[in-house]
Coordinates of C-alpha atoms in Angstrom, one line a residue:
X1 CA -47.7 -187.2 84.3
X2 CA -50.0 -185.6 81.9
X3 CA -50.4 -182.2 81.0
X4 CA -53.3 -180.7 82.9
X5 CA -51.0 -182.4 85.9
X6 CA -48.1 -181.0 85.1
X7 CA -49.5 -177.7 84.6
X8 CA -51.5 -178.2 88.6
X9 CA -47.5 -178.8 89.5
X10 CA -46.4 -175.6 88.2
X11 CA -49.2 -173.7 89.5
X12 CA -48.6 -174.6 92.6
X13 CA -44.6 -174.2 92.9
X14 CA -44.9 -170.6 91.7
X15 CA -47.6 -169.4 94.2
X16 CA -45.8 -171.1 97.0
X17 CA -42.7 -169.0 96.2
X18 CA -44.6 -165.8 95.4
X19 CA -46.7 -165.5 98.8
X20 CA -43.3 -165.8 100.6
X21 CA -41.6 -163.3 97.8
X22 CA -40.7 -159.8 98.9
X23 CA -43.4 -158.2 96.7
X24 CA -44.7 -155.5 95.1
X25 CA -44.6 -151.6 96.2
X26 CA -44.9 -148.3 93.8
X27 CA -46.6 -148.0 90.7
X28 CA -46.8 -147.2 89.7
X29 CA -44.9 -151.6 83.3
X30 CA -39.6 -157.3 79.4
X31 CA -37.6 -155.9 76.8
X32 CA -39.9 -156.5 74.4
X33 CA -41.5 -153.9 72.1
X34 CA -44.4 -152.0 73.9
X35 CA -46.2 -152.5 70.5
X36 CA -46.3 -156.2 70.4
X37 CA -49.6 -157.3 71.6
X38 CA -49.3 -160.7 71.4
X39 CA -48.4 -161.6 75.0
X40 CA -46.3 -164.4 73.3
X41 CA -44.1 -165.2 76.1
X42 CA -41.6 -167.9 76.8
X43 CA -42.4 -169.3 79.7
X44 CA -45.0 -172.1 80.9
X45 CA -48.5 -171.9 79.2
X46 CA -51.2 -170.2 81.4
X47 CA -54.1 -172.6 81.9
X48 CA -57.3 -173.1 80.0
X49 CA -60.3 -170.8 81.7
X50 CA -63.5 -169.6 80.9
X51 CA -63.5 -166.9 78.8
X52 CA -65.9 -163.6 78.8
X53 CA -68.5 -163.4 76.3
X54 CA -68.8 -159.5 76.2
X55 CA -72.5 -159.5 75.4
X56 CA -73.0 -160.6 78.9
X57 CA -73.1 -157.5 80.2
X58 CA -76.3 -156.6 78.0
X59 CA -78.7 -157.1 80.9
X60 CA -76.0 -156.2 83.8
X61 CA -77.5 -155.5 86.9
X62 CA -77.2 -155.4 91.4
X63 CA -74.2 -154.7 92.6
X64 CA -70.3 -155.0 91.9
X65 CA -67.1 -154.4 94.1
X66 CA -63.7 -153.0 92.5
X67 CA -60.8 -154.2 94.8
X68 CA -57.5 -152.1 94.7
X69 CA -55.4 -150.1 96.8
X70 CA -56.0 -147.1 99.0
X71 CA -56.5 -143.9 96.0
X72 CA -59.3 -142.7 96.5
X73 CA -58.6 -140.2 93.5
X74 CA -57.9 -142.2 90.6
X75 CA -59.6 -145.7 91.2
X76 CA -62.6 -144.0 93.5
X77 CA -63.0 -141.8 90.2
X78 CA -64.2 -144.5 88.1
X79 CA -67.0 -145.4 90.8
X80 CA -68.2 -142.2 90.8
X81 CA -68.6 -141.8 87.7
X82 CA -70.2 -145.5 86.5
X83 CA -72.7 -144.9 89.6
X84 CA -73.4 -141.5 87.6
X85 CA -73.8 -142.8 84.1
X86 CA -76.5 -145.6 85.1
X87 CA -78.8 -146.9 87.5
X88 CA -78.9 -150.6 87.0
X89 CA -75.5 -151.8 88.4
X90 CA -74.4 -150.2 92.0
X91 CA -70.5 -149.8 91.9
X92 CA -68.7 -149.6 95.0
X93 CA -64.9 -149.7 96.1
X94 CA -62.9 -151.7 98.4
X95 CA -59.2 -150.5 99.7
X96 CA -57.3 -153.9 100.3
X97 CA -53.9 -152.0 101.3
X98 CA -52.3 -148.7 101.8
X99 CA -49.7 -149.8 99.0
X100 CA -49.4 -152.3 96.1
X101 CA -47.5 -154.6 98.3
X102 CA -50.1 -154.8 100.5
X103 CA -53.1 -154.8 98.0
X104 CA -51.1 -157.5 96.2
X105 CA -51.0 -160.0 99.1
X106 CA -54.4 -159.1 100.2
X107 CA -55.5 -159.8 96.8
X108 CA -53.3 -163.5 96.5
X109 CA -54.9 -164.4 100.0
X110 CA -59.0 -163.7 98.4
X111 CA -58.0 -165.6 95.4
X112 CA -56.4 -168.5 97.3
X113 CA -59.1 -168.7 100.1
X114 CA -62.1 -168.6 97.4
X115 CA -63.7 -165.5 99.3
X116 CA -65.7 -163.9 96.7
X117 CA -66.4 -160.0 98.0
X118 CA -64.3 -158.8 94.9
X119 CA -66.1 -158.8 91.6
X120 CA -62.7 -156.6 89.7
X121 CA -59.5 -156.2 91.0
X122 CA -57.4 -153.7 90.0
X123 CA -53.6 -155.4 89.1
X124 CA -50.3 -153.7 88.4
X125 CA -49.1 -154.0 85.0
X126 CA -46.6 -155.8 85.8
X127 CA -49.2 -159.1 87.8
X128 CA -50.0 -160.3 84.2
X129 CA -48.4 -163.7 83.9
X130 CA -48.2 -164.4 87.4
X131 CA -52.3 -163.7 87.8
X132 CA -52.7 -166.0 84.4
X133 CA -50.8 -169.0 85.1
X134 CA -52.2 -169.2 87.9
X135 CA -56.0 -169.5 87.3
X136 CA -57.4 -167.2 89.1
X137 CA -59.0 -164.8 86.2
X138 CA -61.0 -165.2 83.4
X139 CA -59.6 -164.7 79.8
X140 CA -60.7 -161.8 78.3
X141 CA -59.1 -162.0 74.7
X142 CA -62.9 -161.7 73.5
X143 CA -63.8 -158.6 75.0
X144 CA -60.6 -157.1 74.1
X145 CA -61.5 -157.7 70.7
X146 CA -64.7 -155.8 71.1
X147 CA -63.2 -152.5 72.8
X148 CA -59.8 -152.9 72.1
X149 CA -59.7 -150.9 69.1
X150 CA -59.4 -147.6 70.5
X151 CA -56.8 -149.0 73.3
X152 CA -53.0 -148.0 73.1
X153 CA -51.1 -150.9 71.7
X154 CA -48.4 -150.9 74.4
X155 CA -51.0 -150.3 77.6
X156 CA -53.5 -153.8 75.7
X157 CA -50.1 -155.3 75.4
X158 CA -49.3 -155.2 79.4
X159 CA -52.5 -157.4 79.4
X160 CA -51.4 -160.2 77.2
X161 CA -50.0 -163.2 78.1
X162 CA -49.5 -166.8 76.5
X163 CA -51.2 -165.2 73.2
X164 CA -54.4 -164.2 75.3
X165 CA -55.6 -160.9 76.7
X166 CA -56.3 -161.5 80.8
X167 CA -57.5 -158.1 81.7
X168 CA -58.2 -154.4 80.4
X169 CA -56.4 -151.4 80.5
X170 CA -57.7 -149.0 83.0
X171 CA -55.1 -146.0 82.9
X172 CA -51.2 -146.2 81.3
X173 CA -48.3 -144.5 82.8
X174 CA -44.2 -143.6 81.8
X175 CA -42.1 -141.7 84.0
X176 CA -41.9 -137.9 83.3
X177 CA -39.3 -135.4 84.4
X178 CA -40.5 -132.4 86.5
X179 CA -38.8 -129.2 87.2
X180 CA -38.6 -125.9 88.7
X181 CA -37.9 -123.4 86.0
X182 CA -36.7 -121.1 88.3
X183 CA -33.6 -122.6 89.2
X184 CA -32.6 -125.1 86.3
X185 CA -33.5 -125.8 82.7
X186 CA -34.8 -128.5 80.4
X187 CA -31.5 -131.2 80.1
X188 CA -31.3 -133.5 76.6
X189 CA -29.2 -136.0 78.5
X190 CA -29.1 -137.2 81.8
X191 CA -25.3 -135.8 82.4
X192 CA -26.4 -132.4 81.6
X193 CA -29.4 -133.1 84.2
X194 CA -26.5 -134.3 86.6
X195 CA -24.0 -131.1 85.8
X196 CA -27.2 -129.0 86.6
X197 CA -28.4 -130.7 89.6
X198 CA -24.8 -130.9 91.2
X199 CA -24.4 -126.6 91.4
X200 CA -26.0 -126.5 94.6
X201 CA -28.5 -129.0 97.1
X202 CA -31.2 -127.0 96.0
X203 CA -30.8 -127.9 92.2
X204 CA -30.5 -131.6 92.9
X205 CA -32.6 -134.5 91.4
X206 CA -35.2 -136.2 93.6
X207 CA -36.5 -139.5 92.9
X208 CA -37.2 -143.0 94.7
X209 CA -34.4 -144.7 95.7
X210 CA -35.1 -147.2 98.6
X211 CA -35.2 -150.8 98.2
X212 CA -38.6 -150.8 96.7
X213 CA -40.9 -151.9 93.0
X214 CA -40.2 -147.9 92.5
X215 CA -36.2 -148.5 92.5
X216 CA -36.4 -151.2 89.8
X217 CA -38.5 -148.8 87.4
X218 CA -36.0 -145.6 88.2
X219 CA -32.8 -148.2 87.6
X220 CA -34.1 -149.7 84.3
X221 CA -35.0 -146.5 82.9
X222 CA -31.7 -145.7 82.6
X223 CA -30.5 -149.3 81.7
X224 CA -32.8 -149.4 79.0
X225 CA -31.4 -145.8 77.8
X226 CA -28.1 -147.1 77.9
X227 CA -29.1 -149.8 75.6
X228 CA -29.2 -152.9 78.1
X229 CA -31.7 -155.4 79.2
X230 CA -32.6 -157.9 82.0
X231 CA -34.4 -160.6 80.1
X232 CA -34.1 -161.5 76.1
X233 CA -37.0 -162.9 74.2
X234 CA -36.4 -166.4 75.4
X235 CA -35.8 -165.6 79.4
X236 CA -32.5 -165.8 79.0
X237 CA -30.6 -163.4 81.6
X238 CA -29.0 -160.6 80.0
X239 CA -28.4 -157.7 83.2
X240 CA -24.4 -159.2 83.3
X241 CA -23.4 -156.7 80.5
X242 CA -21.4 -153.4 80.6
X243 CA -24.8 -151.2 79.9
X244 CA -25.8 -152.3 83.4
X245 CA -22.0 -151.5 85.0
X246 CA -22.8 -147.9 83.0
X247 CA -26.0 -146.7 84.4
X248 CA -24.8 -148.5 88.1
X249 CA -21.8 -145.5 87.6
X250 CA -23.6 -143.0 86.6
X251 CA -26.2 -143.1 89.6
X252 CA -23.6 -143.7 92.2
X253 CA -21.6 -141.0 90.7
X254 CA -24.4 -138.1 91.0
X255 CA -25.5 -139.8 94.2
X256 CA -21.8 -139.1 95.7
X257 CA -21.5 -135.7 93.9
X258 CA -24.4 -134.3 95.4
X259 CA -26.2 -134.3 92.4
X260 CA -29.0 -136.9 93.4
X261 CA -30.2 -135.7 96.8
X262 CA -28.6 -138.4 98.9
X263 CA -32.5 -138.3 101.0
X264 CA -33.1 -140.2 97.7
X265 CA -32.0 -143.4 98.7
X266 CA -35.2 -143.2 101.5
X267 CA -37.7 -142.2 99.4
X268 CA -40.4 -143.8 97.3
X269 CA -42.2 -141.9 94.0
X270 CA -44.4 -140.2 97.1
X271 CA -41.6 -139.4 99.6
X272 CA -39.5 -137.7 96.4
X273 CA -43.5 -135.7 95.1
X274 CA -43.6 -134.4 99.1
X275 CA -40.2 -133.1 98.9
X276 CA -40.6 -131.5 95.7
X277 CA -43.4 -129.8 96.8
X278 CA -41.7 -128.4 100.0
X279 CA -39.4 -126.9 98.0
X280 CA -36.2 -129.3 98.1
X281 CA -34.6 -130.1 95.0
X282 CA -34.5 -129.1 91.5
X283 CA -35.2 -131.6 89.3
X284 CA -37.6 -134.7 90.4
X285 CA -38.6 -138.4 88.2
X286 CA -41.8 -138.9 88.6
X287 CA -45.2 -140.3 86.7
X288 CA -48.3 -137.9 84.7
X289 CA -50.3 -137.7 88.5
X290 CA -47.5 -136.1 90.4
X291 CA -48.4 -132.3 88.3
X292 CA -51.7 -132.4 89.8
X293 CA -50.4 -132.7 93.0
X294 CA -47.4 -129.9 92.3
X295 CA -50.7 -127.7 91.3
X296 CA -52.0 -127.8 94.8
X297 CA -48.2 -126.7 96.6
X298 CA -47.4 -123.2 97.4
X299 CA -43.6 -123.4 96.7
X300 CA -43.6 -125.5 93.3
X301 CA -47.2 -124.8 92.1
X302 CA -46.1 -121.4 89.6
X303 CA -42.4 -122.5 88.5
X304 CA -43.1 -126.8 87.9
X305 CA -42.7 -127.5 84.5
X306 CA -42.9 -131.0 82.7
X307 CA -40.6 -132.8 80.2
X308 CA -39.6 -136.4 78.5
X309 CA -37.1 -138.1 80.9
X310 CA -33.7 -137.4 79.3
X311 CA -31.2 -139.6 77.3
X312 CA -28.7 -141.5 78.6
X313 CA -25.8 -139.2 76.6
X314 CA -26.0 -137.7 73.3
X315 CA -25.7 -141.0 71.2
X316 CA -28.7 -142.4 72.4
X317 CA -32.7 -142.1 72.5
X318 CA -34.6 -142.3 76.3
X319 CA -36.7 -145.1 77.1
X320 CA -38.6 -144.8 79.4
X321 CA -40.9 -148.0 81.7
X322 CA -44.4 -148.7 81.6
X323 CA -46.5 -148.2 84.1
X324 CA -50.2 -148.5 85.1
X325 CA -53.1 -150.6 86.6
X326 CA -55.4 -152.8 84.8
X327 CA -58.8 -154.6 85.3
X328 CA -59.3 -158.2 86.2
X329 CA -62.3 -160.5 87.0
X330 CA -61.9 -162.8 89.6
X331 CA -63.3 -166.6 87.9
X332 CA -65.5 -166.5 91.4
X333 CA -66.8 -163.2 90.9
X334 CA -70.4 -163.1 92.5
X335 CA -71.9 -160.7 89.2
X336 CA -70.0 -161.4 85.8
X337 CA -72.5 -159.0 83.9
X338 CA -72.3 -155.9 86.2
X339 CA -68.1 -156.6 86.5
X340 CA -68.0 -156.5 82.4
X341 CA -70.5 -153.4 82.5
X342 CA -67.8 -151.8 85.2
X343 CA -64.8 -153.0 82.4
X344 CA -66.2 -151.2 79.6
X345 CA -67.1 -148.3 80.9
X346 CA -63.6 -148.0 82.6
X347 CA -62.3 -148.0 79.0
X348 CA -64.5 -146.0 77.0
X349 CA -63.2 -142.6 75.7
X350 CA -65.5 -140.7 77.8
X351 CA -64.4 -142.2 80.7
X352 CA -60.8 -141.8 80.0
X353 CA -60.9 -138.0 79.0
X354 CA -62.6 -137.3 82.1
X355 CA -59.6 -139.5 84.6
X356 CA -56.6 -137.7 82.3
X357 CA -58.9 -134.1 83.4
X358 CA -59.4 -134.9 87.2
X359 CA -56.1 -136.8 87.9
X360 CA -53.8 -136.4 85.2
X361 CA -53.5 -140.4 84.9
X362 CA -52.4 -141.4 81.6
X363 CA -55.2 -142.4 79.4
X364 CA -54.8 -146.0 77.4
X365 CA -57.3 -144.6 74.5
X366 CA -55.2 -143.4 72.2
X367 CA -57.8 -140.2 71.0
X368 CA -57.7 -138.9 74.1
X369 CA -53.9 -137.3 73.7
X370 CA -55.7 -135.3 70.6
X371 CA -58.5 -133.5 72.5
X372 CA -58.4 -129.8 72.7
X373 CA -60.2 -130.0 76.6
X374 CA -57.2 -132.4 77.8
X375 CA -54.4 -130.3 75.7
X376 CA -55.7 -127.1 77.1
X377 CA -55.6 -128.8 80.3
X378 CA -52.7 -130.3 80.5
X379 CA -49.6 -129.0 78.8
X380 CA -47.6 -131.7 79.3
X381 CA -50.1 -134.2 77.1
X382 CA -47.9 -134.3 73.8
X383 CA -45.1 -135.2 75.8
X384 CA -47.1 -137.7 77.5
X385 CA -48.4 -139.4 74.7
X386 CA -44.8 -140.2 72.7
X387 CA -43.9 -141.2 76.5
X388 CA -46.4 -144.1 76.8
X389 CA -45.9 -145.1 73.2
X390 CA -42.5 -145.9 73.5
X391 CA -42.0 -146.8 76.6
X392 CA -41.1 -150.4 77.6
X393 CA -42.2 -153.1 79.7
X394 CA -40.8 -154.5 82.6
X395 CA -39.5 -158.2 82.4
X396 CA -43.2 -160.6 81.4
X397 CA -42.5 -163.4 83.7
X398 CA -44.4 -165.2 86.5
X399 CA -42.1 -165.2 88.7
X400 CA -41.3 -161.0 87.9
X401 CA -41.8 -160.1 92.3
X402 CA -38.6 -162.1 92.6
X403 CA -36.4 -160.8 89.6
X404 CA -37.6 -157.2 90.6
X405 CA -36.5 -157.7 94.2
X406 CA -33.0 -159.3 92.9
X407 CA -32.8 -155.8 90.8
X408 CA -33.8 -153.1 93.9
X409 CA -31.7 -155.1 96.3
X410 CA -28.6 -155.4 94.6
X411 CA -29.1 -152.0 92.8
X412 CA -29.7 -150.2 96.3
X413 CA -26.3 -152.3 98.0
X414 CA -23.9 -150.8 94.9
X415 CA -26.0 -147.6 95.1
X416 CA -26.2 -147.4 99.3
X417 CA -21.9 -148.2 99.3
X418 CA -22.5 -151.5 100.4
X419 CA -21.8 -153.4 97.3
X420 CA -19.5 -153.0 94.1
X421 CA -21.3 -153.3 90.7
X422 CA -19.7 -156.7 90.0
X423 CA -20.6 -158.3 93.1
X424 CA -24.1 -156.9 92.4
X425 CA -24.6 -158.2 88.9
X426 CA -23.4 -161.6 89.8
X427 CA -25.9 -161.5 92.7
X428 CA -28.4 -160.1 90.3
X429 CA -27.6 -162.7 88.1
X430 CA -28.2 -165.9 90.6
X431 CA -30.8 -164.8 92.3
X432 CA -32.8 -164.4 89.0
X433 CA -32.2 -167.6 87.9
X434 CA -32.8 -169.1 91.0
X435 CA -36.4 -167.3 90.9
X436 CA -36.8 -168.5 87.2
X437 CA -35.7 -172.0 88.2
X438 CA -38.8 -172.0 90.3
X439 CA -41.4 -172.0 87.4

């Protein structure tokens, strides 16, 4: 078999196992570093695709259609604003899903079926490999080159794959801890958060909990703290390890002590923002857009206050999980020129002060975290900044919707009282291979 046949084989095993994968809900970014930008990965090449000429957009014109999930607020933002700065291309937005899962499957099902009404899609950080080895995008190493100077390594880095650059950054994210300064105080570590939390229910920590995309981020921000992994450079499994039996222990513990809200274990990032904002809780993980939100509620909106995520003890540093959405073009787009237009402007600075102003969405250019407007504005942005630039991806792989279900499953069964930790890992641990046995 040759290679462009073998390569039509593999393409087609992994996107008959991820349409019928559990997929994708929350945020809403491997083990590598979050400043290597290669995309060098060790799975199966992506394929060979045309790739943008960014001059093309020189004489952009007619109409475009951004494809992404129902917020209005951050993604309809950038359509209001590219209508605004131009006459010559007409943007307009298209909700495929009330949540990632859904926009994700919508998404698959236009790329698959050839339909051609989206000229950009907005993709998770996290869709990278799976969207390149697959075909479906162009390759936009070239235009990354041309704008990508400005870019935050680690947010250009969730777009790289196989060496090449497969879409462009449209806002970042890392999880941030909010609290009510009324009630508790700034923790270093996260069993000083816990000793705080468990005083009384009205100290406790809220976060997303359920089986869910949001459940993987929470539980490998505290695996990565404790120093463990999922995947090492080469794919090889690595969650079996006694950093992953720490952080299980050290949920379930504050979950059972009261000092996790058990509500928690029902809750996505949104479910654990509303009851923040009641008034429930005193500490709550969440990412950058969750203090614009806090603004707007009655019972948090003059005590919230914003800090880094906390260590996992005293000998060690947090690390905290990237986030964010990126742009892609669609190989059948319908206008190639007015999509490119739409990509640049989505990355320019001017652009990305304004987003970080109206929705507190973590900009990827880096000069943004230095203007007086958005430090005046938001007091959190310092903190923000050293966030996203050392945060960490999630595992690179095309098959990642399988090994992130394997993680929330599992994680939620020890975390729920219906597993122990070392029937989890070794569940964990087969159904990852089994999902990397597929590719």
């Amino acid at each position: 078999m040759n290679l462009k046949a073998q390569n039509v084989r593999r393409i087609q095993a992994v996107s008959a196992v991820a349409i019928g994968a559990l997929l994708l809900a929350g945020c809403a970014g491997g083990t590598s570093s979050p400043d290597d930008a290669s995309g060098e990965a060790p799975a199966e090449l992506a394929p060979k695709v045309d790739v943008i000429d960014p001059s093309v957009s020189d004489d952009a014109s007619g109409a475009v259609t951004l494809c992404g999930n129902n917020d209005a607020g951050a993604f309809g933002a950038l359509i209001d604003s590219f209508n605004s700065s131009q006459s010559a291309v007409t943007a307009s937005y298209q909700a495929l899903g009330p949540n990632t899962t859904e926009t994700r499957q919508q998404a698959i099902q236009r790329l698959e079926g050839g339909q051609t009404d989206c000229d950009v899609y907005l993709t998770d950080v996290v869709w990278t490999a799976e969207w390149a080895t697959q075909g479906w995008i162009y390759d936009q190493t070239k235009l990354i080159e041309e704008i990508g100077g400005p870019l935050l390594k680690s947010a250009v880095g969730t777009t790289a794959y196989d060496g090449r650059n497969w879409m462009t950054p449209y806002y970042t994210n890392a999880g941030l801890l909010f609290y009510r300064g009324d009630r508790v105080s700034e923790p270093a570590t996260l069993p000083d958060l816990y000793a705080q939390a468990e005083t009384a229910p009205e100290n406790a920590m809220l976060l997303g909990l359920s089986a869910y995309e949001g459940l993987t981020t929470n539980f490998l921000e505290v695996l990565y703290s404790a120093g463990g992994e999922v995947l090492d450079d080469s794919g090889d499994i690595k969650i079996d390890s006694k950093e992953t039996r720490a952080a299980l222990e050290l949920l379930k513990g504050a979950l059972d002590s009261g000092a996790i809200d058990p509500a928690s274990l029902t809750y996505d990032d949104g479910g654990a923002r509303k009851a923040f904002e009641s008034g429930a809780g005193g500490f709550m993980r969440n990412w950058p857009s969750a203090y614009a939100s806090a603004l707007q509620a009655d019972a948090v909106k003059d005590v919230v206050k914003v800090a880094p995520l906390p260590a996992f003890d005293d000998s060690r540093e947090a690390t905290g999980v990237l986030g964010g959405w990126n742009l892609a073009v669609p190989l059948n787009t319908k206008n190639l020129p007015g999509a490119v237009a739409l990509l640049k402007y989505a990355a320019s600075p001017e652009f990305q002060k304004e987003l970080f102003l109206k929705t507190t969405q973590a900009p990827v250019v880096e000069e943004v975290y230095e203007d007086a407007d958005a430090k005046a504005a938001i007091p959190f942005t310092d903190q923000l900044y050293a966030a996203v630039k050392s945060a960490k991806s999630r595992p690179k792989s095309p098959v990642y919707a399988q090994i992130s279900s394997a993680i929330y499953d599992n994680v939620y069964a020890v975390l729920s009282g219906q597993a122990k930790a070392d029937d989890a890992i070794e569940k964990m641990v087969t159904q990852i291979q089994a999902a990397q046995d597929t590719f």
